[in-house]
Coordinates of C-alpha atoms and ligand atoms in Angstrom, one line a residue:
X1 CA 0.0 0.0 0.0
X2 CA 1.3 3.4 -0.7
X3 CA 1.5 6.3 1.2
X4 CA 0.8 9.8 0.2
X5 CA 1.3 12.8 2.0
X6 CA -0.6 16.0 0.9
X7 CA 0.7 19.3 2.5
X8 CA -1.6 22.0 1.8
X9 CA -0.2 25.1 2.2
X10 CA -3.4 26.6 0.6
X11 CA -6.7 25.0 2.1
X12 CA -8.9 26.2 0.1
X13 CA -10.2 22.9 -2.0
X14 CA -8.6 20.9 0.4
X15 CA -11.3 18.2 0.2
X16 CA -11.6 18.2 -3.6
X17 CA -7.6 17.7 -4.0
X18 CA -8.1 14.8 -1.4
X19 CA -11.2 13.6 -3.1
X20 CA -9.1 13.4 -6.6
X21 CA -5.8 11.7 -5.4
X22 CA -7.8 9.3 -3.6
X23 CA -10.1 8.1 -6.6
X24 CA -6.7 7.4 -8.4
X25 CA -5.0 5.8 -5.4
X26 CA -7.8 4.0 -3.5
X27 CA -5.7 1.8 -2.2
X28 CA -3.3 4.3 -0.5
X29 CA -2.8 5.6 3.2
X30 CA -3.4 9.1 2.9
X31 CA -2.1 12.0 4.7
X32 CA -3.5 15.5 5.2
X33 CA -0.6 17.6 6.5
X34 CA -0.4 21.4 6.9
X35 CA 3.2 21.8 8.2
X36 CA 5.8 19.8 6.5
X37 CA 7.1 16.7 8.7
X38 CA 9.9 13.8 8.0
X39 CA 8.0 11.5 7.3
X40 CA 8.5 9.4 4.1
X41 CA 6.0 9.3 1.7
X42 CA 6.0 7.2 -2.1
X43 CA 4.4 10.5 -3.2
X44 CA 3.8 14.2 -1.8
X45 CA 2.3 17.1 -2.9
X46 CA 2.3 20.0 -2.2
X47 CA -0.8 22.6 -2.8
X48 CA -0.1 26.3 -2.9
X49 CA -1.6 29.5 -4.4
X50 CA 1.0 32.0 -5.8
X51 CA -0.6 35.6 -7.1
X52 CA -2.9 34.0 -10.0
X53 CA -2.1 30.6 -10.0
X54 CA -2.7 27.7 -7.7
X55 CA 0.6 25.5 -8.0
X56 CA 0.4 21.6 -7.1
X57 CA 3.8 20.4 -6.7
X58 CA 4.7 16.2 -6.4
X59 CA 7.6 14.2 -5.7
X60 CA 7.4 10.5 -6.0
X61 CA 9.7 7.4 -4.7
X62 CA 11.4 4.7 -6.9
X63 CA 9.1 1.9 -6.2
X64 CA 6.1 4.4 -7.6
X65 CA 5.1 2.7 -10.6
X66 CA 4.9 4.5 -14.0
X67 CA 8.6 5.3 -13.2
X68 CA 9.0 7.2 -17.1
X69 CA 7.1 10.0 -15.0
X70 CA 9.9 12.5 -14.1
X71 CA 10.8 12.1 -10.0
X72 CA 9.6 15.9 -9.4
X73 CA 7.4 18.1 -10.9
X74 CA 4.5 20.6 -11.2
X75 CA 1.1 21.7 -12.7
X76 CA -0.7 25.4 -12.1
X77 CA -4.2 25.8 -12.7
X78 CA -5.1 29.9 -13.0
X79 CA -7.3 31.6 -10.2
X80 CA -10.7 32.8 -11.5
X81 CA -11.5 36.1 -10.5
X82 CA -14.0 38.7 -11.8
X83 CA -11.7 40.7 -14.1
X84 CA -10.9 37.1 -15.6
X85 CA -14.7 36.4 -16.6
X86 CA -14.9 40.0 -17.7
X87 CA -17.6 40.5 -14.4
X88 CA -17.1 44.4 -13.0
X89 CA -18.5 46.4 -10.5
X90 CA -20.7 48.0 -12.8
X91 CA -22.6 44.6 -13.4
X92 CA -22.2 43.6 -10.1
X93 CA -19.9 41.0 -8.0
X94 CA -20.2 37.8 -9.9
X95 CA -22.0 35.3 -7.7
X96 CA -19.3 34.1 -5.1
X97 CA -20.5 30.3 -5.4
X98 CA -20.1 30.5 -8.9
X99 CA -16.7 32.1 -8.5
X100 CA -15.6 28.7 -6.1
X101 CA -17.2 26.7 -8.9
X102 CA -14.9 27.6 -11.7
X103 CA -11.9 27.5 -9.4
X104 CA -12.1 24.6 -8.0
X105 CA -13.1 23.3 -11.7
X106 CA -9.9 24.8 -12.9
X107 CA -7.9 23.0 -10.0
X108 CA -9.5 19.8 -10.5
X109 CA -9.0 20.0 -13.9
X110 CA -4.9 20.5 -13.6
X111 CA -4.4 18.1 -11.2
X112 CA -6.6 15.2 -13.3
X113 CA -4.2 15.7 -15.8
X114 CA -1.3 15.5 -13.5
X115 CA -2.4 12.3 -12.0
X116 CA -3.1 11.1 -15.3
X117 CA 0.5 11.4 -15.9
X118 CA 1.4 9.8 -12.6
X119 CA -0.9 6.7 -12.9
X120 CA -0.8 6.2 -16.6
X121 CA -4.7 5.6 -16.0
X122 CA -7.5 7.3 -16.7
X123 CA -11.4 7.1 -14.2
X124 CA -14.5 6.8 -16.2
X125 CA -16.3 9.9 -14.3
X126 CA -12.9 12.2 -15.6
X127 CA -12.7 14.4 -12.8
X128 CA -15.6 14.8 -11.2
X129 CA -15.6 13.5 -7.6
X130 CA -19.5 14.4 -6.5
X131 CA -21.7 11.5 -5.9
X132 CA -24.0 13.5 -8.6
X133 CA -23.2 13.7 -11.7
X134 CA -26.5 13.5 -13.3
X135 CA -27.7 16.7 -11.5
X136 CA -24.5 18.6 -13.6
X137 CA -26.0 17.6 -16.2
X138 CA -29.3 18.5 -15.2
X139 CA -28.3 22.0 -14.5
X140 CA -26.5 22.0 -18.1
X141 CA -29.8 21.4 -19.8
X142 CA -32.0 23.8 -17.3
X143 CA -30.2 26.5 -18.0
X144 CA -30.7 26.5 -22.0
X145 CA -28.2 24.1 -22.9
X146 CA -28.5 21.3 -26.2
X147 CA -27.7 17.5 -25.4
X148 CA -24.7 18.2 -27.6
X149 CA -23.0 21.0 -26.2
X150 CA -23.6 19.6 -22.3
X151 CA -21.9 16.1 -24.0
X152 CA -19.1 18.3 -25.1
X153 CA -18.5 20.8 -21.6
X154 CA -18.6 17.0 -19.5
X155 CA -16.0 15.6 -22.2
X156 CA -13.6 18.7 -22.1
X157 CA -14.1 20.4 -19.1
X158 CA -14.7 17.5 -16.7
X159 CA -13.0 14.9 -18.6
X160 CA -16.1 12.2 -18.4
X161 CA -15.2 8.9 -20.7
X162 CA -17.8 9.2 -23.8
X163 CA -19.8 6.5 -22.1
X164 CA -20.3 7.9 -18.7
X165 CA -21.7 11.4 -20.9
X166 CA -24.2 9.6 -22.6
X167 CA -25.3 8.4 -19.5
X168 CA -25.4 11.1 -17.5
X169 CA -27.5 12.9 -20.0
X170 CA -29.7 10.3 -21.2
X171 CA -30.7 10.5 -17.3
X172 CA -31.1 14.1 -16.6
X173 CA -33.6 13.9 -19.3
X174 CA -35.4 11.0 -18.3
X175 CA -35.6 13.0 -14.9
X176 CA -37.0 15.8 -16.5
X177 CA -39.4 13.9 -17.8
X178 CA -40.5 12.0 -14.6
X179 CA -40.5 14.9 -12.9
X180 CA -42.5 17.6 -15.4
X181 CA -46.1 17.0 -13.8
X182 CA -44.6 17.0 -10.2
X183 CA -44.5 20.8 -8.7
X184 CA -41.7 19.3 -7.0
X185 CA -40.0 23.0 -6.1
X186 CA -42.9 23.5 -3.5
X187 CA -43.7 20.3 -1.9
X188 CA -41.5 17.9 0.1
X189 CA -41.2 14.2 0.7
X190 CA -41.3 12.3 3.4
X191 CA -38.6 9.9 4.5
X192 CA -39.5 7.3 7.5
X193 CA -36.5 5.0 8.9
X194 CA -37.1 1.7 11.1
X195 CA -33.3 1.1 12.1
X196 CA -33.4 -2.9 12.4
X197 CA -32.6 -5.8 10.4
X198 CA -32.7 -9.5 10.5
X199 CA -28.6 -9.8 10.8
X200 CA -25.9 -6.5 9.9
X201 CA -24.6 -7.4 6.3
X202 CA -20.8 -6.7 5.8
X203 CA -20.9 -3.7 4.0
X204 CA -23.2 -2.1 5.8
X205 CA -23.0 1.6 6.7
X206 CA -26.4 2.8 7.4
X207 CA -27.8 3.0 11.0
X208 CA -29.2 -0.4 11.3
X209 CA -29.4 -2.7 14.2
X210 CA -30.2 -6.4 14.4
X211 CA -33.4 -7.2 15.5
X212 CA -32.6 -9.6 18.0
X213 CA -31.1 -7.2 20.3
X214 CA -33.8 -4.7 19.8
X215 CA -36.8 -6.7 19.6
X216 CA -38.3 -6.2 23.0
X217 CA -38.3 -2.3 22.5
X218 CA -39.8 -2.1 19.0
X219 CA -43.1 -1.4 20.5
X220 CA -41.4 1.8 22.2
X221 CA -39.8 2.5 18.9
X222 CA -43.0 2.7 17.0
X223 CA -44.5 4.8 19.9
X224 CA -41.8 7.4 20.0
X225 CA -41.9 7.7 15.7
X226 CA -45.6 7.8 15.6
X227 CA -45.2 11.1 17.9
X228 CA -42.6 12.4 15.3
X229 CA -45.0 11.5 13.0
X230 CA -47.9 13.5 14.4
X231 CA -45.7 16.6 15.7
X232 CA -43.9 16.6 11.8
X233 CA -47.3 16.6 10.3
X234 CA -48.5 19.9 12.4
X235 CA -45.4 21.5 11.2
X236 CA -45.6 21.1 7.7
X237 CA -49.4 21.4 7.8
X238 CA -50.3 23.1 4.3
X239 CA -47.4 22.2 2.5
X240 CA -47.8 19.5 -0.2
X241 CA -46.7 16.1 0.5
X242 CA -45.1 14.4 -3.0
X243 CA -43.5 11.3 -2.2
X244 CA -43.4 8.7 1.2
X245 CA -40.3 6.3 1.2
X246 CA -40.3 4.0 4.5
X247 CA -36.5 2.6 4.7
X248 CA -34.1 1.5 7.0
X249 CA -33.2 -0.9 8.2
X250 CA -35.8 -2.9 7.4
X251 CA -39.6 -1.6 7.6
X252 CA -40.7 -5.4 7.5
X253 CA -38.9 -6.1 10.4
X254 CA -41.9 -4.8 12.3
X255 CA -44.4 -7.0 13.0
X256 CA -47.8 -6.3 11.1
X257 CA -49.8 -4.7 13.7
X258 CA -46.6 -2.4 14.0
X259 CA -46.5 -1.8 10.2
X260 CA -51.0 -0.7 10.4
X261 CA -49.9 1.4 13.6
X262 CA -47.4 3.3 11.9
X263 CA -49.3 3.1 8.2
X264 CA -52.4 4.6 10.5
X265 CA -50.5 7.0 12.0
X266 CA -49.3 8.9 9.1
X267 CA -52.7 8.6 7.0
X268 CA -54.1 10.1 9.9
X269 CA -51.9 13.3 10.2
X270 CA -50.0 13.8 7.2
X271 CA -53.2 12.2 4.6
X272 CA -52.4 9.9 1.7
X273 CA -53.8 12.1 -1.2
X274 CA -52.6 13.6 -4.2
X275 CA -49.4 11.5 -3.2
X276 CA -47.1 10.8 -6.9
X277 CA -45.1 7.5 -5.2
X278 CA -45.7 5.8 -1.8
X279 CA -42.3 3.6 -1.1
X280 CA -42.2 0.7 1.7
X281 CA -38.6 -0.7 1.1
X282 CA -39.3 -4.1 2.2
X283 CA -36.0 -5.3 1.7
X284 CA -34.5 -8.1 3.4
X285 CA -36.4 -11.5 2.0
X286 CA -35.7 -13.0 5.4
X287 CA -38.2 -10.1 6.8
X288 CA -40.6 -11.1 4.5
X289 CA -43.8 -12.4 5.5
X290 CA -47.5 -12.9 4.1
X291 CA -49.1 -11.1 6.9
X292 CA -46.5 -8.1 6.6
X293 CA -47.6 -7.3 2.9
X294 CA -50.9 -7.7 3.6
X295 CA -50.6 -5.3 6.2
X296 CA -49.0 -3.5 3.8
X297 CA -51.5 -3.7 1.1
X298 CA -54.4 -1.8 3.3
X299 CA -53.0 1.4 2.3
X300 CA -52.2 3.2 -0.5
X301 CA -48.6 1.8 -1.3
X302 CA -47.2 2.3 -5.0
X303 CA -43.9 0.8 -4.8
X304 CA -42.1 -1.9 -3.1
X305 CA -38.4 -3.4 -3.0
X306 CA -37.6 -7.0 -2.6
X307 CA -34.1 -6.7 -2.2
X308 CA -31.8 -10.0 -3.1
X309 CA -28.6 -8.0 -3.6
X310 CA -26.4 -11.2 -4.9
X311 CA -28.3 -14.8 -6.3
X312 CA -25.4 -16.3 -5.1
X313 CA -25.7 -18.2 -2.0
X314 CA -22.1 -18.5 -1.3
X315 CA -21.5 -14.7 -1.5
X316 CA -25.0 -14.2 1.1
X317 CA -23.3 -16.4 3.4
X318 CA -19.9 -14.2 3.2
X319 CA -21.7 -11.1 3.4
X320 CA -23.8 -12.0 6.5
X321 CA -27.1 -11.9 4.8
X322 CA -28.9 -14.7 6.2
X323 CA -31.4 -15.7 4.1
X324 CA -31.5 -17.7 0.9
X325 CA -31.9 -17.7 -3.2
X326 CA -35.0 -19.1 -2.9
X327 CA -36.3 -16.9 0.2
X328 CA -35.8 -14.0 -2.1
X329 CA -37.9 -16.0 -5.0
X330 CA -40.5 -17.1 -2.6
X331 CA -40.8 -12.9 -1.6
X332 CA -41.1 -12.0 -4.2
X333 CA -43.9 -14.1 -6.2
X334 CA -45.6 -13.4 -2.6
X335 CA -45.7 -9.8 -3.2
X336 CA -46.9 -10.4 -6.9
X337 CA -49.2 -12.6 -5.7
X338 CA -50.9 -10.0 -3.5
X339 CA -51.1 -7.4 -6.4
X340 CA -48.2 -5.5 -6.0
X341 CA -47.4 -4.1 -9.3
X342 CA -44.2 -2.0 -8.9
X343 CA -41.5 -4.1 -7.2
X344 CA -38.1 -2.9 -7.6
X345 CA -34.9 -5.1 -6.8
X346 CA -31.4 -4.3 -5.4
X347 CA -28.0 -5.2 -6.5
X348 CA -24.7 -5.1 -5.7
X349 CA -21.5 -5.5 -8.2
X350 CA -18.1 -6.3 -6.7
X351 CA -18.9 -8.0 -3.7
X352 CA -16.1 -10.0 -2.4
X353 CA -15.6 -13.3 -4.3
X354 CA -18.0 -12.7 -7.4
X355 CA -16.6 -12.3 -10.8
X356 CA -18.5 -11.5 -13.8
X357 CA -20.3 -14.9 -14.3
X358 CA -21.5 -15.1 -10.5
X359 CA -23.1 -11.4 -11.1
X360 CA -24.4 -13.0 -15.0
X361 CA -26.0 -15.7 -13.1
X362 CA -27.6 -13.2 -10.8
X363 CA -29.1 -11.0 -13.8
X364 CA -30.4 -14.6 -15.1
X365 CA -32.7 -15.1 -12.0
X366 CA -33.6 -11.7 -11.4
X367 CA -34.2 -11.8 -14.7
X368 CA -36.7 -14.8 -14.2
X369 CA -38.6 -13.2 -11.8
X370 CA -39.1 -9.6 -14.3
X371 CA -39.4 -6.8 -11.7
X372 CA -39.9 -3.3 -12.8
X373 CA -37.2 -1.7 -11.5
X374 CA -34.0 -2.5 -10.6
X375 CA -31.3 -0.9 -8.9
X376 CA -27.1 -1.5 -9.5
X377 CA -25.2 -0.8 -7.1
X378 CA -21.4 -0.5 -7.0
X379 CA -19.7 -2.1 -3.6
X380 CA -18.8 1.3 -1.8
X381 CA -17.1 0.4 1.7
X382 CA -16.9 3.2 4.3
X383 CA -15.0 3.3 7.2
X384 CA -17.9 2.4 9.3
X385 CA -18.6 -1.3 7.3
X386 CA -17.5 -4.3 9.3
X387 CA -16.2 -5.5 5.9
X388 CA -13.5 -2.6 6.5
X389 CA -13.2 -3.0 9.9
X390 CA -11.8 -7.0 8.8
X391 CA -10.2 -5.8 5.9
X392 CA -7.3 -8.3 6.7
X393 CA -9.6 -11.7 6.8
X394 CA -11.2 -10.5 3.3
X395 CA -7.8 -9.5 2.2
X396 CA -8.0 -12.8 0.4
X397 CA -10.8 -12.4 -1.5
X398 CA -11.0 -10.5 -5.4
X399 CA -13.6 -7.6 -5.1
X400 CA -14.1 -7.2 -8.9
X401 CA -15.9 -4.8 -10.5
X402 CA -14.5 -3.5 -14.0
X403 CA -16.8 -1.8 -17.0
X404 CA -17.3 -5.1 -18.0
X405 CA -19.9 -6.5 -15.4
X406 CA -21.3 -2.7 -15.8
X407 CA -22.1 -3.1 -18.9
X408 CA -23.6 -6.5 -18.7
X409 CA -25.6 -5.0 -16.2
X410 CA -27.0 -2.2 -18.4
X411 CA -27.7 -4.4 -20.9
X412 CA -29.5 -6.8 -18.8
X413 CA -31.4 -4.2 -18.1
X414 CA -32.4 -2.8 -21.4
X415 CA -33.2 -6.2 -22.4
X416 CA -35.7 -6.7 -19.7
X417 CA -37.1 -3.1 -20.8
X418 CA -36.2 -1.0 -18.7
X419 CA -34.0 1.8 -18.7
X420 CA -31.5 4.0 -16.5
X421 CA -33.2 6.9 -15.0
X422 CA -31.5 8.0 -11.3
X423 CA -27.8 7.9 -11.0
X424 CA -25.0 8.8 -8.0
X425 CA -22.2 8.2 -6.5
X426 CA -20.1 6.8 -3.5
X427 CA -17.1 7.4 -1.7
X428 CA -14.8 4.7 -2.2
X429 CA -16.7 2.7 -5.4
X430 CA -14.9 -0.4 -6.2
X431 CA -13.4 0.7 -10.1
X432 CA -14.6 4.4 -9.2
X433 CA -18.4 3.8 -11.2
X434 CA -21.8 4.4 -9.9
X435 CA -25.2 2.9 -8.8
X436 CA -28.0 3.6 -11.2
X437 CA -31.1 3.1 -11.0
X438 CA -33.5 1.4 -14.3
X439 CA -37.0 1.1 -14.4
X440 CA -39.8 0.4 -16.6
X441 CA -42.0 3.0 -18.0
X442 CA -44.2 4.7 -15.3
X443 CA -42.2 2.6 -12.9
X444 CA -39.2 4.6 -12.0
X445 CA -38.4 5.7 -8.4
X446 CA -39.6 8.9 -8.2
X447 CA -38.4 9.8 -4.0
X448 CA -34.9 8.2 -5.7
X449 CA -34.6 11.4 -8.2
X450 CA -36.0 14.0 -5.7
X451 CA -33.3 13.0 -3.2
X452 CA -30.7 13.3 -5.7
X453 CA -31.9 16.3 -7.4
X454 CA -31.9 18.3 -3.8
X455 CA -34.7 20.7 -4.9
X456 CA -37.4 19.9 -2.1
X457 CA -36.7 19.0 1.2
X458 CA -36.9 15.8 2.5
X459 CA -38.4 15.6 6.1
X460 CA -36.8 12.7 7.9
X461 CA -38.2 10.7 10.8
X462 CA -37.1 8.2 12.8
X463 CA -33.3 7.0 14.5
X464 CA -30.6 8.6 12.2
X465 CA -32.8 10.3 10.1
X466 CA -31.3 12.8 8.8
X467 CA -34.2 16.0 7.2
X468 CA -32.5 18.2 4.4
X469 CA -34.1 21.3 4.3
X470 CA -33.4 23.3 0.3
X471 CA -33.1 27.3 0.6
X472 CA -32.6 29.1 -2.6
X473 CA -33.9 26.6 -5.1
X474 CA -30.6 24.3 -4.0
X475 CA -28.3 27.0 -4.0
X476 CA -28.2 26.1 0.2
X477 CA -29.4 23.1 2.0
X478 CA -29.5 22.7 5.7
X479 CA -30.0 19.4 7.2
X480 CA -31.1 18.6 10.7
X481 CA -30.2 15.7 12.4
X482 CA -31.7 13.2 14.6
X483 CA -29.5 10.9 16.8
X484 CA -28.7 7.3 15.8
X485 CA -29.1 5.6 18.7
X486 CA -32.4 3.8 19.3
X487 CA -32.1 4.3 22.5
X488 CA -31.7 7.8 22.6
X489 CA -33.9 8.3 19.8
X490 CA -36.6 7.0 22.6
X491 CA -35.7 8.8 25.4
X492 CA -34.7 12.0 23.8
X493 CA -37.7 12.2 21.4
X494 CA -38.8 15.8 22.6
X495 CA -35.5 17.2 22.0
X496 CA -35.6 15.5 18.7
X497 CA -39.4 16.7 17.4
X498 CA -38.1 20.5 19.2
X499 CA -34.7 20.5 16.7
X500 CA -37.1 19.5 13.7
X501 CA -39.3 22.3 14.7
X502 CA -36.7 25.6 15.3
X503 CA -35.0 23.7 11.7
X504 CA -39.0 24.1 10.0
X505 CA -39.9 27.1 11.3
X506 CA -36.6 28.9 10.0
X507 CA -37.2 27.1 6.3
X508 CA -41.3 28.4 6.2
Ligands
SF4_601 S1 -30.2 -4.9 4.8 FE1 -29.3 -2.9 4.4 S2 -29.6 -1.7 6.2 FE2 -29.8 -3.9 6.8 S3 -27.8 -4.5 7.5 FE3 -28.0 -5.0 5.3 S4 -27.1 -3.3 4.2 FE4 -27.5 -2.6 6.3

């Protein structure tokens, strides 16, 4: 593993430069220094700003690879300022975000090519380091521009491969579509968390809890959400309600009168009407049960998720999901039994052990079962994931995920009719790609694209739900937090409801 030191003697895209070294060397330790030290390092650079340039400066050891690279160098990327885009004081100060835009653009786009030279490789997304790519070129196309010239600024200026472009655009616009009979600008949507689940997969980085430890307080749990629920629903009394997603966790982990409880509870205070997607992410097949989507089925739910991840036993067992092929299968024909007509199935690529066939076979049973929506994701694994945390008894195991498998994944897709329309991004993505998100027609995941397009707020409820509140059509989002702890959650639900309520009342 290598080790990289990064001295920044100007801070001011600190977390971009990071963000960029680290998509080209995932694999390294990295350092954030701000005084120089002894230390030895296989590579350091150096960031500074001299009067109109930014200058990042590198040095690399022998055992660096790509050794026809010279052993020291440099790259300056110019400092945007308003004489430089011809603003003046007459036309006014040109909008300061837009100013840190086009710098850090103009960094990122130096030190890409730098790296470039250093690696001798190239990442599909250029340098772009968000987790939203689509929204770019979302923006692009809101703001007057053709297919063709947003294509060309995400070729030249961002330095996307020709592939990732098409996708990006082909998304935005399927977005726009979606989302052109939703007044989307003034409503909000409604996100509801049940932190528990049947056993903690490896990857896992979300605030989830097994059930077994937690199952004698679920009751409580319920209780103290059903308060947020009716406190929330006071609050944003007159505002319109798009979209409901129920996550987690697992929501099925409740039992069914827990599930009508909850359902009741928000019909009750926040109303089901003129709703455009209602979401209960059932998710794990080993939560599953007849009486659950039943309960399920007394209200107005749209969309579901039946979640099998891999169709490979041998990676469940390795990833700690304890259920089987055929629990999944048996889910989901249950839920099409009972009528639901939107069911939408997650995936993950590069999970630890599967190569390209393992995912193929995958695609050919999900396949089978024809769901209308599926969702790819890429194995990202944060710090928090237990599959980090024993990094050294996987170390063993290939985690492979190349454009390959991707692309049999689109096309797997395509061929069961559907086609891409959500799209982002996570820190440390095995191969540096991206989940997306394909659906049928009229099928697609509307909550999915709202999140990512960050123009309405999302209210969140529940343990670690986390309530994003959009000022400034996006421009500024604020997001209030509530603790992660069940525990707490319980005890210290007042204090929660009263921070959602000071956060609210600010935002009306
Ligand atoms: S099902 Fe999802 S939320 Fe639950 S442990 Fe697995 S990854 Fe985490």
């Amino acid at each position: 593993m290598y080790k990289i030191g990064i001295l920044f003697e100007n801070r001011e895209f600190e977390h971009d430069v990071y963000e960029l070294i680290k998509a080209f060397y995932p694999e390294a330790e990295i350092h954030t220094l701000y005084e120089d030290d002894e230390a030895e390092y296989d590579l350091r650079f150096r960031v500074e700003r001299e009067n109109d340039n930014y200058i990042i400066k590198y040095e690399r050891a022998e055992n660096l690879p790509n050794q026809e690279t010279e052993k020291k160098g440099a790259i300056t990327a110019e400092v945007i300022t308003d004489e430089t885009t011809g603003e003046n004081a007459e036309c006014g100060i040109k909008d300061a975000h837009a100013l840190r835009k086009e710098n850090k653009d103009s960094i990122k786009y130096a030190l890409y090519q730098l790296l470039v030279k250093l690696t001798g490789k190239t990442l599909p997304w250029g340098n772009l380091t968000g987790i939203r790519p689509a929204k770019l070129a979302m923006g692009m196309i809101e703001s007057g521009m053709k297919n063709t010239e947003v294509a060309q600024e995400m070729r030249e200026k961002y330095l996307v491969s020709p592939q990732k472009t098409a996708l990006a655009i082909t998304i935005a616009n399927r977005e726009r579509e979606i989302l052109k009979d939703i007044d989307y600008e003034n409503g909000y949507s409604l996100y509801i968390g049940i932190p528990f689940c049947p056993s903690i997969c490896l990857y896992c980085s979300f605030s989830s809890y097994p059930l077994k430890v937690w199952e004698k307080r679920t009751d409580e749990y319920v209780e103290a959400l059903c308060k947020e629920v009716r406190e929330t629903a006071l609050m944003m009394k007159g505002k319109k309600l798009d979209t409901i997603y129920i996550g987690g966790g697992t929501p099925t982990t409740l039992l069914p009168h827990q599930i009508r409880k909850l359902l009741n509870t928000v019909g009750e205070t926040f109303g089901f009407e003129g709703l455009a997607e209602f979401t209960v992410e059932a998710g794990r097949p080993d939560s599953i049960t007849r009486e659950k989507l039943e309960a399920i089925r007394e209200y107005p739910v749209t969309r579901i998720s039946v979640n099998p991840q891999t169709m490979n036993q041998e990676t469940l067992e390795i990833i700690g999901r304890k259920h089987t092929v055929d629990q999944t299968k048996e889910a989901f024909h249950l839920a099409r039994e009972l009528g639901f007509d939107n069911i939408n199935m997650d995936l993950i690529v590069g999970l630890p052990g599967e190569d390209i066939y393992m995912v193929e076979r995958t695609l050919e049973q999900v396949r089978e079962l024809a769901p209308d929506s599926i969702t790819v994701h890429s194995l990202a694994v944060k710090r928090a994931a237990r599959l980090n945390i024993f990094k050294e008894k996987y170390q063993e195991m290939s985690f492979e995920n190349n454009q390959e498998i991707m692309d049999l994944t689109m096309k797997t897709a395509y061929e069961m009719g559907m086609g891409p329309y959500y799209l982002y991004r996570q820190k440390n993505m095995k191969g540096n790609f991206e989940n997306v998100g394909y659906a049928k027609v009229d099928k697609a995941g509307i909550y999915n694209i709202l999140i990512m397009e960050e123009k309405q707020p999302i209210i969140a409820l529940g343990a670690g739900g986390s309530s994003k509140l959009v000022f400034d059509h996006g421009k500024r989002i604020e997001r209030v937090e509530n603790v992660k702890d069940v525990s707490n959650y319980i005890s210290r639900i007042d204090e929660m409801i009263e921070r959602k309520r000071k956060a609210i009342a600010i935002w009306l």
